[in-house]
Amino acid sequence: MARGKTAEAGDPSVDGEEYGETHIAFRKIVQLVSEFSHNCSGGIVNRASGILLHPTSLPGRYGIGDLGAEAYRFADWLAAAGQRIWQVLPLGPTGYGESPYQLFSAFAGNPLLLSLDQLVPATQLEDVPAFAEDTVEFERVIPWKTALLHRAFDAFQPDGEFDAFCCDNAAWLDDYARFMALKEANGGVEWSAWDPRFEASPRDIAYHKFLQFEFFRQWHALKRYCAGLGIRMMGDIPIYVATDSADVWAHTELFRFDAVAGVPPDYFSATGQLWGNPLYRWDLMANDAYRWWIERMRAALALFDLVRMDHFRGFEAFWEVPASETTAMHGQWVKGPGAELFRALEGALGRLPLVAENLGVITPEVEAIREEFGFPGMAILQFAFGKDPQGPSFRPHNYPRHLVAYTGTHDNDTVMGWWHSAGGDSTRTPQDVQVEKARTRAYLATDGHEMNWVMIRGLMGSVADTVLFPAQDVLGLGSEARMNIPSVASGNWRWRVKAGALNGELAGRLKKMVNMYDR
């Protein structure tokens, strides 16, 4: 490198290896400065706590949580509780099993989250079916709400704002709207089975553009409201996209279909998790300077202040399973794009506010990428006392400051469900459970009473910069409130908060801990 010249990403005159070493050294300096800042002003700079609650889980009379009044009430509750982060799951339109990790688009929003109160006259909402209060009955909610969304579109008059939205988002919106219209014309079957004689009408395409226009309008209004309360929105990017998605349909050249994604045997399944998503053609993406990923990340950063990067280890090496397999057991690790992808992302978008979901089979190479870019990792307190190989690093006395710690995630049982489990809900045996409980009692100095609050306090008092709790753990709910059971195809993503359950007493209890532990 010539003396006096500053190395920049994408500079063809800079040797790749030398640039990589310079970039890593720079990142370490940034990290040291960040850690030093914690020791200034009494050591309290970035400590925060927050709640994980997907909008579908909000209460309300329309069968599913949405971006309407209850979302604003929840934001007010977060502020009263001293919480500064609202974490949600992926917000896209859900496909197979209504999973937010199997989406019809990596860019679009879920129309089921639209607030009907903001879209249709009150007279059309007088005769609402008696939906369940504590669960989402997708099979009943979807046809009922879809009919009302069609009525809203019938009354919609496109204007300059709508035209500007369609123009600004044409790169993904045109493909998505046409994909959804064709999918409906073909009776909802996967795109590979579509009848080429069926066409998408201009009106059907316009309907799906309308839904996206309203989704982004409602979401950004909610986000602005939260920002006014000092609350940051934290989102989630699934590493893979669904086979049955506009992304794969419109860009088949970027994906592989001879093998699918998954993970080897783990805590949740003795046969591994066979996700079934197509794998990326990383070689072609690299040739295009990772343009698709840059646009995907750009879209996420427009929605969120922070982003959890799902299955981060898959960027270093991913578990490849032949498409003919019925479990994930017979796969192999294959190298991914590694740091090169994140250099391209940062070169285009600047420093990324990502949280690396570094759970599972984590190698030094995975951690080296995370550390190079200064992404905080994750720790799960439920995994701290069992036989998980990462267990020791999940115990609070081993936490670094630059960490996001959880009592549990959307894939875990609730704390109370986990605590009262006898085994059999994962790869834990009854004997494993007894050992785990004994270690937990000893470490947290508890007799097990109100274990959800014991674990919340354990994280609040830790040195981790950020601690997050599923709403179910604040409420002290059992396994009936679990959001997802990995490797179980149906019955997930249905839990809802009952109206009034997140009350002033719970907010006050959290706020006392926030004040006590400087969060």
Coordinates of C-alpha atoms in Angstrom, one line a residue:
M1 CA 0.0 0.0 0.0
A2 CA 1.4 3.4 -0.9
R3 CA 2.4 5.5 2.1
G4 CA -0.1 8.2 3.1
K5 CA -3.0 6.5 1.3
T6 CA -6.1 5.6 3.3
A7 CA -7.4 2.1 2.5
E8 CA -11.1 2.0 1.6
A9 CA -13.5 -0.9 0.9
G10 CA -13.7 -1.5 -2.8
D11 CA -10.4 0.3 -3.6
P12 CA -8.8 -1.9 -6.3
S13 CA -5.4 -0.6 -5.5
V14 CA -5.5 -2.0 -2.0
D15 CA -4.3 -5.6 -1.5
G16 CA -7.2 -7.7 -0.2
E17 CA -5.2 -9.5 2.5
E18 CA -3.6 -6.3 3.7
Y19 CA -6.9 -4.5 3.7
G20 CA -8.5 -7.3 5.7
E21 CA -5.8 -7.0 8.4
T22 CA -6.1 -3.2 8.5
H23 CA -9.9 -3.5 8.7
I24 CA -9.7 -5.9 11.6
A25 CA -7.2 -3.7 13.5
F26 CA -9.4 -0.7 13.0
R27 CA -12.4 -2.7 14.3
K28 CA -10.5 -3.7 17.4
I29 CA -9.7 0.0 18.1
V30 CA -13.4 0.9 17.7
Q31 CA -14.4 -1.8 20.1
L32 CA -11.8 -0.7 22.6
V33 CA -13.1 2.8 22.4
S34 CA -16.6 1.6 22.8
E35 CA -15.7 -0.5 25.9
F36 CA -13.8 2.5 27.3
S37 CA -16.9 4.7 27.0
H38 CA -18.7 2.4 29.5
N39 CA -16.2 3.6 32.1
C40 CA -17.0 7.2 31.5
S41 CA -19.8 9.2 33.2
G42 CA -20.1 6.7 36.0
G43 CA -19.9 3.7 33.6
I44 CA -23.5 4.1 32.4
V45 CA -23.7 4.8 28.7
N46 CA -25.5 2.2 26.7
R47 CA -27.2 -0.2 29.2
A48 CA -30.8 -0.9 28.2
S49 CA -33.5 -3.5 28.6
G50 CA -36.4 -4.4 26.4
I51 CA -39.2 -6.7 25.5
L52 CA -39.7 -9.3 22.7
L53 CA -43.3 -9.2 21.6
H54 CA -44.4 -9.8 18.0
P55 CA -47.2 -7.6 16.9
T56 CA -49.5 -10.6 16.1
S57 CA -49.4 -11.3 19.9
L58 CA -50.9 -8.0 20.8
P59 CA -54.5 -8.0 22.2
G60 CA -57.6 -6.8 20.4
R61 CA -60.9 -7.9 19.2
Y62 CA -60.0 -8.7 15.6
G63 CA -58.4 -12.1 16.2
I64 CA -54.8 -11.1 15.7
G65 CA -52.6 -8.3 17.0
D66 CA -52.0 -5.4 14.6
L67 CA -50.4 -2.0 14.2
G68 CA -53.3 -0.1 15.6
A69 CA -54.3 1.2 19.0
E70 CA -53.0 -1.8 21.1
A71 CA -49.5 -1.3 19.6
Y72 CA -49.5 2.3 20.8
R73 CA -50.7 1.2 24.2
F74 CA -47.9 -1.4 24.4
A75 CA -45.4 1.3 23.5
D76 CA -46.8 3.4 26.3
W77 CA -46.5 0.4 28.7
L78 CA -42.8 -0.1 27.6
A79 CA -42.1 3.6 28.4
A80 CA -43.7 3.3 31.8
A81 CA -41.7 0.2 32.5
G82 CA -38.4 1.9 31.6
Q83 CA -37.9 -0.4 28.6
R84 CA -36.0 1.1 25.7
I85 CA -36.2 -1.7 23.0
W86 CA -39.2 -3.3 21.4
Q87 CA -38.0 -6.5 19.6
V88 CA -40.2 -8.1 17.0
L89 CA -39.9 -11.2 14.8
P90 CA -39.7 -10.8 10.9
L91 CA -42.6 -8.6 9.7
G92 CA -43.0 -10.1 6.3
P93 CA -46.1 -11.9 4.8
T94 CA -46.1 -15.4 6.3
G95 CA -46.3 -18.5 4.2
Y96 CA -45.9 -22.2 5.3
G97 CA -47.2 -22.7 8.8
E98 CA -47.7 -18.9 9.3
S99 CA -44.0 -18.8 10.3
P100 CA -42.3 -15.4 10.2
Y101 CA -39.2 -17.3 9.1
Q102 CA -41.0 -18.7 5.9
L103 CA -42.0 -15.5 4.1
F104 CA -43.5 -14.8 0.7
S105 CA -41.0 -11.9 0.5
A106 CA -37.9 -10.7 2.2
F107 CA -38.9 -7.1 1.5
A108 CA -42.7 -6.9 2.0
G109 CA -44.8 -6.4 5.1
N110 CA -47.5 -8.7 6.4
P111 CA -51.0 -7.5 5.5
L112 CA -52.4 -9.4 8.5
L113 CA -50.7 -6.8 10.7
L114 CA -52.7 -3.9 9.2
S115 CA -55.0 -2.0 11.6
L116 CA -58.6 -2.3 10.3
D117 CA -59.6 0.7 12.4
Q118 CA -57.4 2.8 10.2
L119 CA -58.7 1.3 6.9
V120 CA -62.4 0.6 7.0
P121 CA -65.5 2.5 8.4
A122 CA -66.5 1.6 11.9
T123 CA -69.9 0.4 10.6
Q124 CA -68.1 -2.5 8.9
L125 CA -66.5 -3.5 12.2
E126 CA -69.7 -3.8 14.3
D127 CA -70.3 -7.5 13.7
V128 CA -66.9 -9.0 14.5
P129 CA -66.7 -12.8 15.0
A130 CA -66.0 -14.1 18.6
F131 CA -62.3 -14.8 18.1
A132 CA -60.2 -16.5 20.8
E133 CA -58.6 -14.0 23.2
D134 CA -55.3 -15.7 23.8
T135 CA -54.5 -17.3 20.5
V136 CA -54.5 -16.5 16.8
E137 CA -57.0 -18.7 14.9
F138 CA -55.3 -18.2 11.5
E139 CA -57.8 -20.4 9.8
R140 CA -60.7 -18.1 10.8
V141 CA -58.9 -14.7 11.0
I142 CA -57.3 -14.8 7.5
P143 CA -60.5 -15.2 5.3
W144 CA -62.4 -12.7 7.5
K145 CA -59.7 -10.0 7.5
T146 CA -58.8 -10.5 3.9
A147 CA -62.4 -9.8 2.9
L148 CA -62.3 -6.5 4.8
L149 CA -58.9 -5.6 3.2
H150 CA -60.5 -6.0 -0.2
R151 CA -63.3 -3.7 0.9
A152 CA -60.7 -1.1 1.9
F153 CA -59.0 -1.4 -1.5
D154 CA -62.4 -0.9 -3.2
A155 CA -62.7 2.5 -1.5
F156 CA -59.1 3.5 -2.0
Q157 CA -58.3 6.4 -4.3
P158 CA -54.6 6.4 -5.4
D159 CA -52.8 9.7 -5.0
G160 CA -49.4 11.1 -5.3
E161 CA -48.2 9.6 -2.1
F162 CA -49.2 6.1 -3.3
D163 CA -47.6 6.7 -6.7
A164 CA -44.3 7.8 -5.1
F165 CA -44.3 4.7 -2.8
C166 CA -44.7 2.4 -5.8
C167 CA -42.0 4.2 -7.7
D168 CA -39.5 4.3 -4.8
N169 CA -40.0 0.5 -4.1
A170 CA -40.5 -0.7 -7.6
A171 CA -37.3 -2.9 -7.5
W172 CA -39.1 -5.4 -5.2
L173 CA -42.7 -4.3 -5.1
D174 CA -43.4 -5.0 -8.8
D175 CA -42.2 -8.6 -8.5
Y176 CA -43.9 -9.2 -5.2
A177 CA -47.3 -7.8 -6.2
R178 CA -47.3 -9.8 -9.5
F179 CA -46.2 -12.9 -7.5
M180 CA -49.0 -12.7 -5.0
A181 CA -51.6 -12.0 -7.7
L182 CA -50.5 -15.0 -9.7
K183 CA -50.4 -17.1 -6.6
E184 CA -54.0 -16.3 -5.9
A185 CA -55.0 -16.9 -9.5
N186 CA -53.4 -20.4 -9.1
G187 CA -55.4 -21.2 -5.9
G188 CA -52.4 -20.5 -3.6
V189 CA -50.2 -23.4 -4.7
E190 CA -46.4 -23.0 -4.8
W191 CA -45.1 -21.1 -7.9
S192 CA -43.4 -24.2 -9.4
A193 CA -46.9 -25.7 -9.9
W194 CA -48.5 -22.6 -11.5
D195 CA -50.6 -23.0 -14.7
P196 CA -48.9 -20.7 -17.3
R197 CA -52.4 -20.0 -18.7
F198 CA -53.4 -18.0 -15.6
E199 CA -52.5 -14.3 -15.6
A200 CA -52.4 -11.6 -13.0
S201 CA -54.9 -8.8 -13.6
P202 CA -53.7 -5.2 -13.2
R203 CA -56.3 -4.7 -10.5
D204 CA -55.1 -7.7 -8.5
I205 CA -51.5 -6.4 -8.8
A206 CA -52.7 -2.9 -7.6
Y207 CA -54.4 -4.5 -4.6
H208 CA -51.2 -6.0 -3.3
K209 CA -49.3 -2.7 -3.9
F210 CA -52.1 -1.0 -1.9
L211 CA -51.6 -3.4 1.0
Q212 CA -47.8 -2.7 1.1
F213 CA -48.4 1.1 0.9
E214 CA -50.7 0.9 3.9
F215 CA -48.4 -1.5 5.8
F216 CA -45.4 0.8 5.5
R217 CA -47.4 3.9 6.3
Q218 CA -48.8 2.3 9.5
W219 CA -45.4 0.8 10.6
H220 CA -43.5 4.1 10.2
A221 CA -46.1 6.0 12.1
L222 CA -45.8 3.5 15.0
K223 CA -42.0 3.6 14.8
R224 CA -42.0 7.4 15.0
Y225 CA -44.3 7.2 18.0
C226 CA -41.9 4.8 19.7
A227 CA -38.9 7.0 18.9
G228 CA -40.7 9.9 20.7
L229 CA -40.9 7.7 23.8
G230 CA -37.2 6.8 23.5
I231 CA -37.9 3.3 22.3
R232 CA -35.9 1.7 19.6
M233 CA -37.4 -0.9 17.3
M234 CA -35.4 -4.1 16.9
G235 CA -36.1 -6.4 13.9
D236 CA -35.0 -9.7 12.7
I237 CA -33.6 -10.9 9.3
P238 CA -34.0 -14.6 8.6
I239 CA -30.8 -15.8 6.9
Y240 CA -32.8 -17.8 4.3
V241 CA -35.8 -17.1 2.2
A242 CA -38.7 -19.5 1.4
T243 CA -38.7 -21.5 -1.8
D244 CA -42.3 -20.3 -2.3
S245 CA -41.4 -16.6 -2.3
A246 CA -41.3 -13.7 -4.7
D247 CA -37.5 -13.5 -4.2
V248 CA -36.8 -17.0 -5.4
W249 CA -39.5 -16.8 -8.2
A250 CA -38.0 -13.6 -9.6
H251 CA -34.3 -14.5 -9.1
T252 CA -34.0 -18.3 -9.5
E253 CA -30.5 -17.8 -10.7
L254 CA -29.4 -16.7 -7.2
F255 CA -30.5 -20.0 -5.5
R256 CA -29.7 -23.7 -5.4
F257 CA -32.3 -26.3 -5.4
D258 CA -30.2 -29.5 -5.3
A259 CA -29.7 -29.0 -1.5
V260 CA -31.6 -27.3 1.3
A261 CA -30.8 -25.5 4.5
G262 CA -31.0 -26.8 8.1
V263 CA -28.8 -27.4 11.2
P264 CA -27.4 -30.7 12.5
P265 CA -28.8 -32.4 15.7
D266 CA -29.1 -29.9 18.5
Y267 CA -30.9 -29.1 21.8
F268 CA -34.3 -29.0 20.0
S269 CA -34.1 -32.1 17.8
A270 CA -32.0 -35.3 17.8
T271 CA -32.3 -35.5 14.0
G272 CA -31.5 -31.8 13.4
Q273 CA -33.7 -29.2 11.9
L274 CA -34.6 -29.5 8.2
W275 CA -35.7 -26.0 7.3
G276 CA -36.0 -26.8 3.6
N277 CA -35.1 -23.4 2.3
P278 CA -33.1 -23.1 -0.9
L279 CA -29.4 -22.3 -0.5
Y280 CA -27.7 -19.2 -2.0
R281 CA -25.5 -19.2 -5.0
W282 CA -22.9 -17.3 -3.1
D283 CA -20.5 -17.4 -6.1
L284 CA -23.0 -15.5 -8.3
M285 CA -23.9 -13.1 -5.5
A286 CA -20.2 -12.3 -5.1
N287 CA -19.8 -11.6 -8.8
D288 CA -22.6 -9.0 -8.4
A289 CA -20.9 -7.5 -5.3
Y290 CA -23.8 -8.9 -3.2
R291 CA -26.3 -6.4 -4.6
W292 CA -29.3 -8.5 -3.5
W293 CA -28.1 -8.7 0.0
I294 CA -27.3 -5.0 0.1
E295 CA -30.8 -4.1 -0.9
R296 CA -32.2 -6.6 1.6
M297 CA -30.2 -5.0 4.4
R298 CA -31.1 -1.5 3.2
A299 CA -34.8 -2.3 3.4
A300 CA -34.3 -3.8 7.0
L301 CA -32.5 -0.7 8.2
A302 CA -35.3 1.5 6.9
L303 CA -37.7 -0.5 9.1
F304 CA -35.6 -0.9 12.3
D305 CA -33.1 0.8 14.5
L306 CA -31.4 -2.5 15.4
V307 CA -31.5 -5.9 13.6
R308 CA -31.0 -9.4 14.9
M309 CA -29.1 -11.4 12.2
D310 CA -30.6 -14.9 12.3
H311 CA -28.3 -17.9 12.1
F312 CA -25.2 -15.8 11.9
R313 CA -22.9 -18.8 11.8
G314 CA -24.4 -19.7 8.4
F315 CA -22.5 -16.9 6.8
E316 CA -19.2 -18.5 7.8
A317 CA -20.3 -22.1 7.0
F318 CA -23.8 -23.5 6.4
W319 CA -25.3 -27.0 6.9
E320 CA -26.1 -28.3 3.4
V321 CA -28.6 -31.2 3.2
P322 CA -29.4 -33.0 0.0
A323 CA -32.9 -32.1 -1.1
S324 CA -33.9 -35.8 -1.1
E325 CA -33.3 -36.2 2.7
T326 CA -36.1 -36.3 5.2
T327 CA -34.1 -35.2 8.2
A328 CA -31.1 -32.9 8.6
M329 CA -28.8 -35.6 10.0
H330 CA -27.0 -36.4 6.7
G331 CA -25.6 -32.9 5.8
Q332 CA -22.3 -31.3 5.7
W333 CA -20.7 -27.9 6.5
V334 CA -19.9 -25.8 3.5
K335 CA -18.1 -22.5 3.5
G336 CA -20.1 -19.3 3.1
P337 CA -19.1 -15.8 2.1
G338 CA -17.7 -15.0 5.5
A339 CA -16.4 -11.5 6.2
E340 CA -16.5 -10.6 2.5
L341 CA -20.3 -10.2 2.6
F342 CA -20.3 -7.9 5.6
R343 CA -17.5 -5.8 4.1
A344 CA -19.7 -5.3 1.0
L345 CA -22.6 -4.4 3.2
E346 CA -20.7 -1.9 5.3
G347 CA -19.1 -0.4 2.2
A348 CA -22.5 0.3 0.8
L349 CA -24.5 1.1 3.9
G350 CA -22.0 2.2 6.6
R351 CA -21.6 0.6 10.0
L352 CA -24.4 -2.0 10.6
P353 CA -26.4 -2.0 13.9
L354 CA -26.6 -5.8 13.9
V355 CA -26.9 -8.4 16.7
A356 CA -25.3 -11.7 15.7
E357 CA -27.4 -14.7 16.6
N358 CA -24.4 -16.9 17.4
L359 CA -26.1 -19.9 18.9
G360 CA -25.5 -23.5 18.1
V361 CA -22.3 -25.0 16.7
I362 CA -20.0 -21.9 16.9
T363 CA -16.4 -22.0 15.8
P364 CA -13.5 -19.6 16.3
E365 CA -14.0 -18.6 12.6
V366 CA -17.6 -17.5 13.2
E367 CA -16.6 -15.5 16.3
A368 CA -13.7 -13.9 14.3
I369 CA -16.2 -12.5 11.8
R370 CA -18.5 -11.2 14.6
E371 CA -15.6 -9.5 16.4
E372 CA -14.2 -8.0 13.2
F373 CA -17.3 -6.0 12.7
G374 CA -18.1 -5.4 16.3
F375 CA -21.5 -7.1 16.3
P376 CA -22.6 -8.1 19.8
G377 CA -23.5 -11.8 20.2
M378 CA -26.3 -13.4 22.2
A379 CA -26.5 -15.4 25.4
I380 CA -29.6 -17.4 26.5
L381 CA -29.9 -17.8 30.3
Q382 CA -32.1 -21.0 29.9
F383 CA -29.1 -22.7 28.2
A384 CA -26.6 -21.7 31.0
F385 CA -27.1 -24.6 33.4
G386 CA -27.6 -27.7 31.2
K387 CA -25.4 -29.7 28.8
D388 CA -25.2 -27.1 26.1
P389 CA -21.5 -26.7 25.0
Q390 CA -22.0 -22.9 25.2
G391 CA -23.4 -23.1 28.7
P392 CA -20.4 -21.6 30.5
S393 CA -20.4 -18.5 28.3
F394 CA -24.2 -18.1 29.0
R395 CA -23.6 -17.7 32.7
P396 CA -23.7 -14.0 33.7
H397 CA -20.3 -14.0 35.4
N398 CA -18.7 -14.8 32.0
Y399 CA -20.6 -12.1 30.1
P400 CA -18.7 -9.4 28.2
R401 CA -20.3 -6.0 28.1
H402 CA -20.9 -6.1 24.4
L403 CA -23.7 -8.7 24.5
V404 CA -27.4 -9.1 24.1
A405 CA -28.7 -11.5 26.8
Y406 CA -32.1 -13.2 26.9
T407 CA -34.0 -15.2 29.4
G408 CA -35.2 -17.1 26.3
T409 CA -36.0 -16.5 22.7
H410 CA -39.1 -17.2 20.5
D411 CA -37.7 -20.8 20.0
N412 CA -37.4 -21.5 23.7
D413 CA -40.1 -22.5 26.1
T414 CA -41.1 -19.8 28.5
V415 CA -39.0 -19.6 31.7
M416 CA -41.9 -21.0 33.7
G417 CA -42.5 -23.8 31.2
W418 CA -38.8 -24.6 31.1
W419 CA -38.6 -24.6 34.9
H420 CA -41.5 -26.9 35.4
S421 CA -40.7 -29.2 32.5
A422 CA -39.8 -32.8 33.4
G423 CA -38.0 -33.3 30.1
G424 CA -39.1 -34.8 26.8
D425 CA -39.8 -31.3 25.2
S426 CA -36.2 -31.2 23.8
T427 CA -33.2 -33.5 23.8
R428 CA -33.0 -33.2 27.6
T429 CA -33.7 -36.4 29.6
P430 CA -35.4 -36.3 33.0
Q431 CA -32.0 -36.8 34.5
D432 CA -30.6 -33.9 32.6
V433 CA -33.4 -31.7 33.9
Q434 CA -32.7 -32.6 37.5
V435 CA -29.0 -31.7 37.2
E436 CA -30.0 -28.5 35.3
K437 CA -32.4 -27.4 38.0
A438 CA -29.9 -28.1 40.8
R439 CA -27.3 -26.0 39.1
T440 CA -29.8 -23.2 38.5
R441 CA -30.9 -23.1 42.1
A442 CA -27.3 -23.0 43.3
Y443 CA -26.2 -20.4 40.8
L444 CA -29.1 -18.0 41.2
A445 CA -29.4 -18.6 45.0
T446 CA -33.1 -19.4 44.7
D447 CA -35.7 -21.9 45.8
G448 CA -37.4 -21.6 42.5
H449 CA -40.2 -19.3 43.6
E450 CA -41.1 -16.8 40.8
M451 CA -38.3 -18.2 38.6
N452 CA -39.2 -15.8 35.8
W453 CA -38.4 -12.8 38.0
V454 CA -35.3 -14.4 39.4
M455 CA -33.9 -14.8 35.9
I456 CA -35.0 -11.3 34.8
R457 CA -33.2 -9.9 37.8
G458 CA -30.1 -12.0 37.0
L459 CA -29.9 -10.4 33.6
M460 CA -30.8 -6.9 34.7
G461 CA -27.9 -7.0 37.1
S462 CA -25.4 -8.4 34.7
V463 CA -22.8 -6.4 32.8
A464 CA -24.4 -7.1 29.4
D465 CA -25.2 -3.9 27.6
T466 CA -28.6 -5.1 26.4
V467 CA -31.0 -7.6 28.1
L468 CA -34.3 -8.7 26.5
F469 CA -37.2 -10.6 27.8
P470 CA -40.1 -12.3 26.0
A471 CA -43.3 -10.8 27.2
Q472 CA -44.4 -14.3 28.4
D473 CA -41.6 -14.3 30.9
V474 CA -42.6 -10.9 32.4
L475 CA -46.1 -12.3 32.7
G476 CA -44.9 -15.5 34.2
L477 CA -46.8 -17.8 31.8
G478 CA -46.2 -21.5 31.2
S479 CA -45.7 -23.6 28.1
E480 CA -49.2 -22.8 26.9
A481 CA -47.8 -19.4 25.9
R482 CA -44.8 -20.7 24.0
M483 CA -44.4 -19.0 20.6
N484 CA -42.6 -21.8 18.6
I485 CA -41.4 -25.3 19.0
P486 CA -38.6 -25.9 16.4
S487 CA -39.0 -28.9 14.1
V488 CA -42.8 -28.9 14.8
A489 CA -44.5 -27.8 11.6
S490 CA -47.9 -26.7 12.9
G491 CA -49.5 -25.0 15.8
N492 CA -46.8 -22.3 16.3
W493 CA -46.9 -18.5 16.3
R494 CA -50.4 -18.3 17.8
W495 CA -49.9 -16.9 21.3
R496 CA -51.5 -13.6 22.2
V497 CA -51.5 -11.3 25.3
K498 CA -54.8 -11.0 27.1
A499 CA -56.1 -7.5 27.3
G500 CA -54.9 -5.7 30.4
A501 CA -52.4 -8.4 31.3
L502 CA -49.4 -6.1 30.9
N503 CA -50.5 -3.8 33.6
G504 CA -49.2 -1.0 35.8
E505 CA -48.0 -3.3 38.5
L506 CA -45.7 -5.2 36.1
A507 CA -44.5 -2.0 34.6
G508 CA -43.6 -0.7 38.0
R509 CA -41.7 -3.9 38.9
L510 CA -39.6 -3.6 35.8
K511 CA -39.0 0.1 36.2
K512 CA -37.6 -0.5 39.8
M513 CA -35.1 -2.9 38.3
V514 CA -34.2 -0.5 35.5
N515 CA -33.5 2.1 38.1
M516 CA -31.6 -0.3 40.4
Y517 CA -29.4 -1.6 37.7
D518 CA -28.9 1.6 35.7
R519 CA -30.7 0.5 32.5

